[in-house]
XYZ file of C-alpha atoms in Angstrom:
684
model
C -15.628 -39.591 -13.823
C -18.019 -41.200 -11.363
C -17.917 -41.116 -7.579
C -16.174 -44.495 -7.315
C -13.491 -43.466 -9.808
C -12.970 -40.165 -8.005
C -12.527 -41.944 -4.667
C -10.070 -44.452 -6.144
C -8.171 -41.821 -8.125
C -7.496 -39.391 -5.288
C -4.604 -40.050 -2.950
C -4.953 -40.064 0.823
C -3.054 -36.790 1.053
C -5.439 -35.171 -1.436
C -8.454 -36.268 0.571
C -6.852 -35.026 3.790
C -6.025 -31.645 2.266
C -9.432 -31.053 0.671
C -12.382 -33.029 2.023
C -12.206 -32.081 5.759
C -11.580 -28.426 4.923
C -14.377 -28.428 2.343
C -16.821 -29.942 4.869
C -15.849 -27.421 7.564
C -16.173 -24.418 5.250
C -19.418 -25.750 3.835
C -20.807 -26.170 7.359
C -20.087 -22.488 8.050
C -21.924 -21.476 4.866
C -24.861 -23.752 5.677
C -25.035 -22.408 9.224
C -24.974 -18.785 8.093
C -27.543 -19.319 5.361
C -29.561 -21.584 7.657
C -29.986 -18.767 10.153
C -31.355 -16.492 7.447
C -33.541 -19.233 5.973
C -34.967 -20.139 9.386
C -35.878 -16.529 10.110
C -37.632 -16.321 6.766
C -39.427 -19.637 7.310
C -40.826 -18.378 10.603
C -42.160 -15.261 8.873
C -43.594 -17.367 6.047
C -45.241 -19.742 8.510
C -46.872 -16.869 10.345
C -48.046 -15.425 7.024
C -49.672 -18.697 5.901
C -51.009 -19.910 9.259
C -52.074 -17.341 11.835
C -50.286 -17.867 15.137
C -47.895 -20.376 13.539
C -45.752 -20.387 16.666
C -48.505 -22.337 18.477
C -48.430 -24.940 15.676
C -44.686 -25.624 15.865
C -45.405 -28.391 18.419
C -48.378 -30.624 19.193
C -50.397 -29.567 22.239
C -51.449 -32.784 24.042
C -54.976 -33.238 25.399
C -54.974 -31.921 28.998
C -55.437 -34.490 31.765
C -57.851 -32.271 33.737
C -61.654 -32.694 33.673
C -63.477 -29.637 32.208
C -66.900 -30.762 33.588
C -66.395 -31.999 37.158
C -69.190 -32.842 39.641
C -68.825 -29.862 41.975
C -70.706 -31.493 44.875
C -68.421 -34.536 44.828
C -65.315 -32.336 44.581
C -66.501 -30.183 47.484
C -66.979 -33.262 49.642
C -63.441 -34.406 48.816
C -62.001 -31.001 49.694
C -63.949 -30.890 52.975
C -62.770 -34.378 53.888
C -59.173 -33.466 53.123
C -59.443 -30.341 55.269
C -60.790 -32.279 58.232
C -58.069 -34.910 57.927
C -55.222 -32.437 57.729
C -54.494 -32.738 61.486
C -53.671 -29.064 61.850
C -56.355 -28.461 64.437
C -53.992 -29.803 67.127
C -51.542 -27.030 66.398
C -53.722 -24.124 65.375
C -57.211 -23.034 66.099
C -59.258 -24.716 63.373
C -61.285 -22.572 61.002
C -64.538 -23.847 59.505
C -64.383 -25.130 55.870
C -65.500 -22.338 53.495
C -67.644 -24.156 50.920
C -68.428 -20.968 48.951
C -64.766 -20.079 48.437
C -63.941 -23.660 47.535
C -66.794 -23.731 44.997
C -65.568 -20.519 43.339
C -62.042 -21.987 43.139
C -63.365 -25.182 41.530
C -65.382 -23.206 39.004
C -62.337 -21.095 38.042
C -60.255 -24.247 37.670
C -62.957 -25.794 35.492
C -63.043 -22.749 33.208
C -59.254 -22.790 32.872
C -59.320 -26.512 32.086
C -62.018 -25.946 29.469
C -59.850 -23.296 27.768
C -56.923 -25.704 27.714
C -59.083 -28.382 26.078
C -60.372 -25.908 23.514
C -56.824 -24.759 22.715
C -55.642 -28.368 22.316
C -58.617 -29.198 20.069
C -58.026 -26.101 17.916
C -54.340 -26.969 17.658
C -55.044 -30.565 16.677
C -57.680 -29.485 14.152
C -55.304 -26.979 12.501
C -52.356 -29.362 12.214
C -52.678 -30.550 8.647
C -50.157 -32.577 6.613
C -48.950 -29.278 5.111
C -48.278 -27.866 8.589
C -46.458 -31.048 9.617
C -44.253 -30.952 6.521
C -43.518 -27.232 6.852
C -42.684 -27.316 10.551
C -40.468 -30.386 10.028
C -38.455 -28.364 7.512
C -38.410 -25.268 9.709
C -37.370 -27.061 12.910
C -34.707 -29.070 11.062
C -33.175 -25.887 9.673
C -33.307 -24.376 13.172
C -31.587 -27.396 14.748
C -28.808 -27.488 12.143
C -28.227 -23.730 12.285
C -28.224 -23.652 16.091
C -25.862 -26.632 16.304
C -23.418 -25.052 13.860
C -23.555 -21.744 15.737
C -22.885 -23.447 19.076
C -19.984 -25.397 17.554
C -18.281 -22.402 15.936
C -15.315 -22.649 18.272
C -14.842 -26.328 17.539
C -15.178 -25.764 13.780
C -12.588 -22.969 13.932
C -10.037 -24.961 15.906
C -10.425 -27.948 13.566
C -10.051 -25.652 10.560
C -6.909 -24.005 11.948
C -5.063 -27.192 12.848
C -6.066 -29.262 9.828
C -5.009 -26.431 7.528
C -1.860 -25.709 9.559
C -0.849 -29.386 9.377
C -1.332 -29.330 5.592
C 0.690 -26.120 5.401
C 3.480 -27.741 7.456
C 3.611 -30.840 5.268
C 3.702 -28.694 2.118
C 6.267 -26.276 3.627
C 4.133 -23.241 2.787
C 4.177 -21.275 6.046
C 4.759 -17.524 5.812
C 8.514 -16.891 6.079
C 11.085 -14.396 4.851
C 12.467 -16.849 2.290
C 11.254 -20.134 0.763
C 13.031 -23.428 1.430
C 15.291 -24.316 -1.519
C 18.114 -26.326 0.093
C 18.491 -29.316 2.409
C 20.101 -27.178 5.108
C 17.199 -24.727 4.994
C 14.762 -27.631 5.206
C 16.434 -28.998 8.332
C 16.801 -25.635 10.082
C 13.231 -24.562 9.326
C 11.720 -27.914 10.291
C 13.699 -28.174 13.530
C 12.569 -24.666 14.475
C 8.948 -25.591 13.704
C 9.303 -28.744 15.781
C 10.566 -26.714 18.736
C 7.915 -24.012 18.308
C 5.052 -26.491 18.002
C 6.421 -28.411 20.985
C 6.407 -25.209 23.048
C 2.764 -24.559 22.206
C 1.890 -28.218 22.880
C 3.463 -27.982 26.337
C 1.587 -24.748 27.053
C -1.716 -26.206 25.826
C -1.232 -29.253 28.068
C -0.638 -27.072 31.137
C -3.610 -24.900 30.204
C -5.931 -27.901 29.964
C -4.515 -29.405 33.195
C -4.996 -26.149 35.122
C -8.548 -25.704 33.832
C -9.646 -29.160 34.899
C -7.866 -28.903 38.257
C -9.649 -25.661 39.128
C -13.077 -25.473 40.721
C -14.465 -23.249 37.977
C -17.150 -24.419 35.590
C -15.561 -25.291 32.249
C -17.302 -23.806 29.218
C -16.695 -25.550 25.920
C -14.497 -28.284 27.442
C -13.790 -29.773 24.011
C -11.719 -26.719 23.083
C -8.976 -27.442 25.612
C -8.582 -31.052 24.512
C -8.645 -30.066 20.836
C -6.009 -27.415 21.517
C -3.673 -30.060 22.919
C -4.504 -32.466 20.111
C -4.019 -29.781 17.453
C -0.531 -28.784 18.578
C 0.316 -32.476 18.992
C -0.626 -32.990 15.332
C 1.529 -30.024 14.288
C 4.449 -31.383 16.326
C 4.023 -34.825 14.761
C 3.856 -33.201 11.306
C 7.175 -31.478 11.987
C 8.748 -34.778 13.084
C 7.504 -36.458 9.913
C 8.732 -33.562 7.802
C 12.168 -33.696 9.421
C 12.818 -37.227 8.179
C 11.153 -36.707 4.817
C 13.475 -36.849 1.860
C 12.734 -33.967 -0.476
C 14.097 -32.636 -3.761
C 15.785 -29.282 -3.404
C 17.120 -26.843 -5.963
C 20.312 -26.153 -4.032
C 22.562 -28.307 -1.872
C 24.178 -25.567 0.173
C 23.253 -22.176 1.554
C 24.414 -19.855 4.301
C 23.089 -20.391 7.804
C 21.634 -16.854 7.758
C 19.555 -17.718 4.704
C 18.469 -20.894 6.460
C 17.298 -18.843 9.456
C 15.169 -16.710 7.137
C 13.182 -19.794 6.101
C 11.837 -20.238 9.634
C 8.116 -19.287 9.604
C 7.121 -16.023 11.255
C 4.768 -17.777 13.674
C 7.738 -19.793 15.016
C 9.711 -16.635 15.760
C 6.647 -15.330 17.579
C 6.460 -18.592 19.528
C 10.079 -18.273 20.648
C 9.509 -14.659 21.749
C 6.401 -15.422 23.807
C 8.015 -18.545 25.294
C 10.944 -16.498 26.579
C 8.551 -14.113 28.298
C 5.974 -16.531 29.678
C 8.301 -19.431 30.561
C 11.506 -17.699 31.666
C 10.263 -14.355 33.008
C 6.797 -15.096 34.379
C 7.039 -18.867 34.828
C 3.497 -19.019 33.418
C 3.503 -22.217 31.372
C -0.124 -21.959 30.276
C 0.220 -18.317 29.143
C 0.794 -18.825 25.393
C -2.130 -21.241 25.075
C -4.424 -18.946 27.086
C -3.859 -16.007 24.740
C -3.943 -18.237 21.660
C -7.409 -19.416 22.720
C -8.637 -15.795 22.659
C -8.879 -16.369 18.928
C -11.896 -18.582 19.565
C -13.848 -15.819 21.305
C -14.250 -14.267 17.848
C -14.757 -17.621 16.109
C -17.301 -16.316 13.612
C -14.987 -13.528 12.485
C -12.032 -15.817 11.803
C -14.187 -18.439 10.123
C -15.291 -15.649 7.792
C -11.622 -15.034 6.974
C -11.331 -18.689 5.994
C -14.408 -18.315 3.800
C -12.980 -15.230 2.108
C -9.737 -17.044 1.313
C -11.754 -19.932 -0.154
C -13.790 -17.464 -2.203
C -10.561 -15.958 -3.506
C -9.155 -19.333 -4.532
C -12.429 -20.225 -6.245
C -12.478 -16.854 -7.997
C -8.899 -17.404 -9.109
C -10.067 -20.507 -11.003
C -12.730 -18.644 -12.931
C -12.170 -16.458 -15.963
C -13.697 -13.417 -14.270
C -10.418 -11.699 -13.375
C -9.055 -12.189 -16.877
C -12.280 -10.883 -18.443
C -12.331 -7.797 -16.208
C -8.776 -6.822 -17.157
C -9.511 -7.446 -20.842
C -11.937 -4.530 -20.660
C -8.926 -2.223 -20.161
C -6.740 -3.768 -22.891
C -8.216 -1.677 -25.772
C -7.221 1.498 -23.950
C -3.536 0.493 -24.205
C -2.788 2.014 -20.810
C 0.771 2.572 -19.745
C 1.859 0.181 -16.953
C 1.655 2.852 -14.241
C -1.868 3.801 -15.257
C -2.989 0.166 -15.296
C -1.446 -0.334 -11.853
C -3.529 2.600 -10.617
C -6.666 1.051 -12.165
C -5.831 -2.318 -10.554
C -5.629 -0.750 -7.101
C -8.991 0.975 -7.610
C -10.646 -2.192 -8.925
C -9.233 -4.453 -6.199
C -10.388 -2.104 -3.428
C -13.915 -3.522 -3.724
C -13.056 -7.193 -3.044
C -10.647 -6.016 -0.346
C -13.525 -4.287 1.441
C -15.449 -7.560 1.438
C -12.543 -9.769 2.476
C -11.609 -7.522 5.385
C -7.806 -7.300 5.177
C -5.186 -6.533 2.545
C -3.322 -9.774 3.220
C -6.389 -11.844 2.404
C -6.958 -10.181 -0.984
C -3.283 -10.672 -1.887
C -3.713 -14.380 -1.198
C -6.961 -14.452 -3.124
C -6.199 -12.275 -6.149
C -2.495 -11.389 -6.045
C -1.453 -13.840 -8.745
C -4.129 -12.556 -11.137
C -3.194 -8.892 -10.599
C 0.509 -9.594 -11.116
C -0.038 -11.649 -14.268
C -2.316 -9.030 -15.829
C 0.093 -6.189 -15.082
C 2.978 -8.138 -16.575
C 0.874 -8.941 -19.631
C 0.286 -5.216 -20.087
C 4.040 -4.607 -20.093
C 4.605 -3.542 -16.489
C 8.125 -4.108 -15.202
C 8.396 -6.760 -12.481
C 9.231 -4.294 -9.716
C 6.163 -2.157 -10.496
C 3.906 -5.216 -10.771
C 5.158 -6.520 -7.417
C 4.659 -3.092 -5.805
C 1.081 -2.811 -7.086
C 0.293 -6.398 -6.063
C 1.675 -5.907 -2.543
C -0.505 -2.854 -1.946
C -3.498 -4.214 -3.887
C -5.668 -4.221 -0.816
C -4.069 -1.430 1.193
C -6.501 1.199 -0.072
C -9.680 -0.845 0.366
C -9.508 -1.785 4.058
C -11.346 1.418 5.002
C -14.328 0.839 2.698
C -17.702 -0.681 3.505
C -18.214 -3.488 4.536
C -14.673 -4.282 5.791
C -14.645 -6.766 8.703
C -11.752 -4.938 10.322
C -13.847 -1.770 10.641
C -16.739 -3.807 12.039
C -14.395 -5.218 14.701
C -13.210 -1.705 15.604
C -16.800 -0.520 16.089
C -17.600 -3.625 18.158
C -14.671 -3.043 20.527
C -14.953 0.746 20.819
C -18.216 2.396 21.869
C -16.822 5.800 20.846
C -17.252 5.027 17.124
C -19.865 3.449 14.867
C -19.427 1.844 11.465
C -21.230 4.606 9.553
C -18.751 7.205 10.814
C -15.752 5.021 10.082
C -16.904 4.133 6.577
C -17.687 7.784 5.805
C -14.148 8.852 6.727
C -12.852 5.679 5.114
C -14.105 6.740 1.690
C -12.113 9.975 1.953
C -9.042 8.033 3.087
C -9.397 5.660 0.149
C -9.592 8.540 -2.325
C -6.509 10.092 -0.750
C -4.531 6.858 -1.105
C -5.571 6.438 -4.742
C -4.587 10.010 -5.664
C -1.242 9.734 -3.871
C -0.405 6.475 -5.648
C -1.295 7.986 -9.009
C 0.929 11.011 -8.379
C 3.938 8.913 -7.382
C 3.361 6.565 -10.318
C 3.283 9.640 -12.559
C 6.499 11.000 -11.063
C 8.384 7.689 -11.311
C 7.140 6.589 -14.740
C 9.767 5.360 -17.189
C 7.888 6.384 -20.293
C 5.217 8.855 -21.249
C 1.755 8.156 -19.860
C -0.438 7.046 -22.720
C -4.045 6.136 -23.321
C -5.668 5.094 -26.583
C -8.043 7.586 -28.207
C -11.678 7.136 -27.274
C -12.684 6.512 -30.906
C -10.283 3.589 -31.132
C -10.821 2.058 -27.705
C -14.524 2.530 -26.959
C -16.016 -0.082 -29.295
C -13.475 -2.818 -28.425
C -13.977 -1.990 -24.760
C -17.751 -2.370 -25.110
C -17.258 -5.680 -26.947
C -15.020 -6.843 -24.095
C -17.870 -6.114 -21.697
C -20.192 -8.564 -23.471
C -18.659 -11.755 -21.974
C -19.116 -10.167 -18.534
C -22.883 -9.811 -18.954
C -23.712 -13.423 -17.952
C -21.524 -13.053 -14.855
C -23.288 -9.820 -13.975
C -26.668 -11.491 -14.501
C -25.778 -14.414 -12.231
C -24.536 -12.095 -9.493
C -27.691 -9.989 -9.688
C -29.926 -13.065 -9.804
C -28.398 -14.586 -6.667
C -28.404 -11.222 -4.905
C -32.077 -10.644 -5.766
C -32.904 -14.170 -4.608
C -31.386 -13.405 -1.210
C -33.100 -10.022 -1.071
C -36.579 -11.154 -2.126
C -36.709 -14.638 -0.612
C -34.692 -14.107 2.560
C -34.871 -10.308 2.952
C -31.055 -10.192 3.150
C -28.933 -7.519 1.490
C -25.179 -7.578 0.979
C -23.435 -5.943 3.935
C -20.551 -6.563 6.307
C -22.510 -9.257 8.126
C -24.056 -11.187 5.225
C -21.217 -10.952 2.675
C -19.252 -13.967 4.021
C -22.199 -16.317 3.429
C -23.474 -14.789 0.190
C -20.179 -14.464 -1.699
C -19.369 -18.217 -1.698
C -22.807 -18.933 -3.154
C -22.254 -16.299 -5.864
C -18.808 -17.639 -6.818
C -20.072 -21.227 -6.900
C -22.847 -20.008 -9.206
C -20.247 -18.471 -11.519
C -18.224 -21.693 -11.546
C -21.302 -23.758 -12.392
C -22.070 -21.356 -15.250
C -18.550 -21.692 -16.633
C -18.530 -25.486 -16.431
C -21.875 -25.746 -18.205
C -21.702 -23.007 -20.831
C -18.115 -21.824 -21.326
C -16.454 -25.062 -22.371
C -14.865 -23.641 -25.537
C -12.945 -20.908 -23.731
C -9.485 -21.956 -22.610
C -8.787 -21.299 -18.960
C -5.533 -19.798 -17.745
C -4.187 -23.067 -16.326
C -3.456 -26.107 -18.448
C -4.729 -29.067 -16.437
C -6.660 -31.495 -18.570
C -9.399 -31.772 -15.921
C -9.774 -28.020 -15.465
C -13.223 -28.049 -17.060
C -14.589 -30.372 -14.358
C -16.523 -28.915 -11.437
C -15.122 -31.373 -8.898
C -11.573 -30.665 -10.019
C -12.016 -26.907 -9.663
C -13.506 -27.171 -6.172
C -10.844 -29.648 -5.069
C -7.919 -27.593 -6.336
C -9.310 -24.351 -4.920
C -9.927 -25.994 -1.544
C -6.444 -27.499 -1.532
C -4.878 -24.069 -2.150
C -7.186 -22.490 0.427
C -6.195 -24.978 3.121
C -2.542 -23.931 2.831
C -3.280 -20.206 3.034
C -5.891 -20.568 5.785
C -3.477 -22.580 7.913
C -0.591 -20.168 7.412
C -2.628 -17.010 8.007
C -4.807 -18.131 10.941
C -1.884 -19.705 12.788
C 0.021 -16.450 12.362
C -3.017 -14.541 13.651
C -3.251 -16.810 16.678
C 0.378 -16.169 17.594
C -0.228 -12.441 17.043
C -2.845 -12.648 19.799
C -0.228 -14.275 22.044
C 2.329 -11.602 21.169
C -0.284 -8.984 21.978
C -0.720 -10.689 25.357
C 3.016 -10.350 26.002
C 2.910 -6.633 25.166
C -0.094 -6.199 27.437
C 1.244 -8.208 30.423
C 4.733 -6.753 30.201
C 3.141 -3.321 30.645
C 5.307 -1.840 27.906
C 2.487 0.467 26.880
C 1.725 1.557 30.460
C 4.935 3.588 30.408
C 3.384 5.809 27.769
C 2.394 9.139 29.339
C -1.357 9.664 29.474
C -1.006 13.224 28.187
C 1.447 15.002 25.902
C 2.443 18.637 25.739
C 0.933 19.110 22.267
C -1.321 17.286 19.869
C 1.522 17.169 17.309
C 3.718 15.289 19.737
C 0.814 12.945 20.416
C 0.307 12.271 16.711
C 4.017 11.671 16.130
C 4.207 9.192 18.957
C 1.022 7.370 17.950
C 2.106 7.036 14.319
C 5.455 5.488 15.295
C 3.863 3.024 17.716
C 1.032 2.046 15.361
C 3.363 1.439 12.419
C 5.541 -0.675 14.702
C 2.554 -2.754 15.783
C 1.550 -3.176 12.139
C 5.006 -4.539 11.366
C 4.752 -7.429 13.829
C 1.060 -8.256 14.243
C -1.861 -9.229 12.034
C -4.601 -6.567 11.706
C -7.247 -8.294 13.818
C -4.938 -9.005 16.750
C -3.503 -5.503 16.459
C -6.985 -3.923 16.624
C -7.728 -5.863 19.815
C -4.449 -4.717 21.383
C -4.818 -1.072 20.352
C -8.447 -0.941 21.505
C -7.448 -1.879 25.027
C -4.353 0.298 25.326
C -3.379 3.071 22.920
C -6.878 4.144 21.876
C -7.698 5.624 25.261
C -4.463 7.613 25.257
C -5.455 9.151 21.923
C -8.929 10.016 23.203
C -7.504 11.595 26.362
C -5.250 13.832 24.273
C -8.095 15.309 22.264
C -7.861 13.215 19.092
C -11.226 12.457 17.543
C -11.903 8.687 17.874
C -12.851 8.308 14.196
C -9.747 10.250 13.165
C -7.609 8.049 15.405
C -8.891 4.837 13.835
C -8.299 6.136 10.317
C -4.710 6.869 11.362
C -4.510 3.384 12.860
C -5.715 1.579 9.743
C -3.355 3.480 7.423
C -0.455 3.010 9.886
C -1.133 -0.728 9.990
C -1.054 -0.904 6.188
C 2.237 1.001 6.162
C 3.560 -1.485 8.725
C 2.561 -4.451 6.553
C 4.610 -2.933 3.699
C 7.657 -1.961 5.777
C 10.781 -4.163 6.080
C 12.156 -6.169 7.742
C 8.909 -8.173 8.059
C 6.744 -6.568 5.314
C 4.006 -9.198 5.577
C 2.211 -8.101 2.405
C 5.419 -8.504 0.412
C 5.909 -11.985 1.862
C 2.374 -12.912 0.849
C 2.982 -11.453 -2.619
C 6.082 -13.580 -3.055
C 4.155 -16.620 -1.870
C 1.456 -16.045 -4.511
C 3.657 -14.849 -7.394
C 6.484 -17.311 -6.858
C 10.082 -17.094 -5.739
C 11.356 -17.181 -9.336
C 9.581 -13.972 -10.306
C 10.729 -12.089 -7.211
C 14.301 -13.285 -7.821
C 14.169 -12.029 -11.413
C 12.746 -8.708 -10.216
C 15.762 -8.257 -7.934
C 18.016 -8.319 -11.010
C 16.130 -5.535 -12.784
C 16.547 -1.769 -12.551
C 19.262 0.667 -13.505
C 18.979 2.960 -10.467
C 18.348 2.621 -6.743
C 14.647 3.473 -7.106
C 13.906 1.004 -9.885
C 15.962 -1.763 -8.244
C 13.880 -1.426 -5.091
C 10.637 -0.039 -6.518
C 8.547 -2.919 -5.121
C 9.453 -1.677 -1.614
C 9.827 2.063 -2.172
C 6.643 2.821 -4.144
C 4.270 1.298 -1.524
C 6.280 2.939 1.283
C 6.154 6.459 -0.115
C 2.503 6.050 -1.110
C 1.239 4.824 2.257
C 3.697 7.041 4.162
C 2.407 10.153 2.406
C -1.182 9.030 2.881
C -0.539 8.489 6.600
C 0.967 11.976 6.870
C -2.039 13.546 5.155
C -4.612 11.531 7.129
C -2.870 12.423 10.399
C -2.238 16.123 9.850
C -4.941 17.538 7.568
C -7.961 16.937 9.879
C -6.091 18.641 12.742
C -5.278 21.659 10.562
C -8.885 22.064 9.457
C -10.146 21.556 13.015
C -7.848 24.314 14.207
């Protein structure tokens, strides 16, 4: 299909939901890679041409004369001195010809050096230099522009994706919309919530421009108003849209559960800022704090896109096929899945992101291996819970950036121990709650098939290594917490290109007739990404606002600065941190805790690194704890409402009927207990 056919074939909604988001994400990748490429180009230029920095621009021929007639110049200076008219005010001093001559000679020598430098520069500027510096300066301009416009790119990404999410009714909520009543209740609530934020954004912009302060990034305030206006208009459009629903009636309570979480947060912050403080601009002010860490949240968008692209490759299926010959029992495979998924979790930065990216694959593979639905849902929900403490997790990087008491190396060192603890605890509880005997195929039977299953993975491994080595050798960039967001998309795109060119005979897991086409894969992955980016980043933005309410209401200032014992301190901190994890996203929660609770922990003798390990595990427990249980909501969103409904009908005892909730709770609860208590016992 050619470009013209593609343009004619795609609907306006498809273009709106893919092309702008694709361009924005691509600009972030280009900017990040451009910075690395520019740095390398400067080094290469200096290596090829000595003092390349002097060749980056033409030095014009100086206007001064390097060989002046000193006698003529002296006469001019003497004439100027006599005509100055200062002798009427001050006692005139005789003109010092010797000093003037020395000054002219020094000026002549300096002028001669300037002419020599200009001549050398002009002589060294060859066509090769001109071509190279044109490339280098262009890369610098593009990279610098994209870096300066990070805030604008982020705000456009959030609101375009949030509008798409609104129109597709895919916001994160307790229940999906399946009836007309639920549609109306949810949409009306979104209309009110978006209208509240629009009103706040308008007052924020008005107050900024009415003040005498210098406005930095003025486009942000206008875009904030425009963005919430678009969301409000989307809700109005959605309200009058006729849709097809599975049910025609439902209870009002069920309808209330379909209201997105970000809307509930909006109502809560509006009550505080509007009714208690009378601060109309408050919600928008704290929402805009999101843009101070624009690069971080753009990286989250990139990770979600990477996950959706990875979902449309055969890599996940091929990886799990390696374990098929071992005929693992479901519990054992669930344990393996958590270990395997810890690595991508570390690179994506939060457990919620990896559920969005890989949750569907994990669930499908566990079900294919015979896992009961409740166990598969439990493992999927806590897929990323163990990996958030591993290098190079963005969340840990943010903690180190906000807290001078800790550094990433310390956190990642303790994080490895925490990860191992979580894995062992999960395995033990899976062993205790198993429904059948744990089994594993004999090595003689499974080894050869397992090795054969590794063969299809060799090209993928080669591509990953090739791209990594290209970055390392050409750009001197290794994979770490800072470079991963810009390298991973390039790697995944390389894998997709390989599959489209060389793996045509292998049937992919989805049955679209155009699935073998590169454009189709990118478009579908971007369309899915836009929904998840909008839902997650909008929720994160409102978490920042909710954190502002907690901070301004001084709820945490009532906490005593010191406790009678370290055990009382730990108990209190665990309860508070789990509570914060239940209502806030991890990045907003880290910002809040850094400015409030962290200092209380330090003052009560808790090691800063130990405190942040407790915090990360407590957050993960909060994301798995009802009534919100964000990771379970994301799991349902990725797996589908039908599967979760069927899972609710399974089980012959209380544990197995609620295993998807109970297994993650007891696993992370036990891990939190061990992480909190054991270091104190050994320190004592």
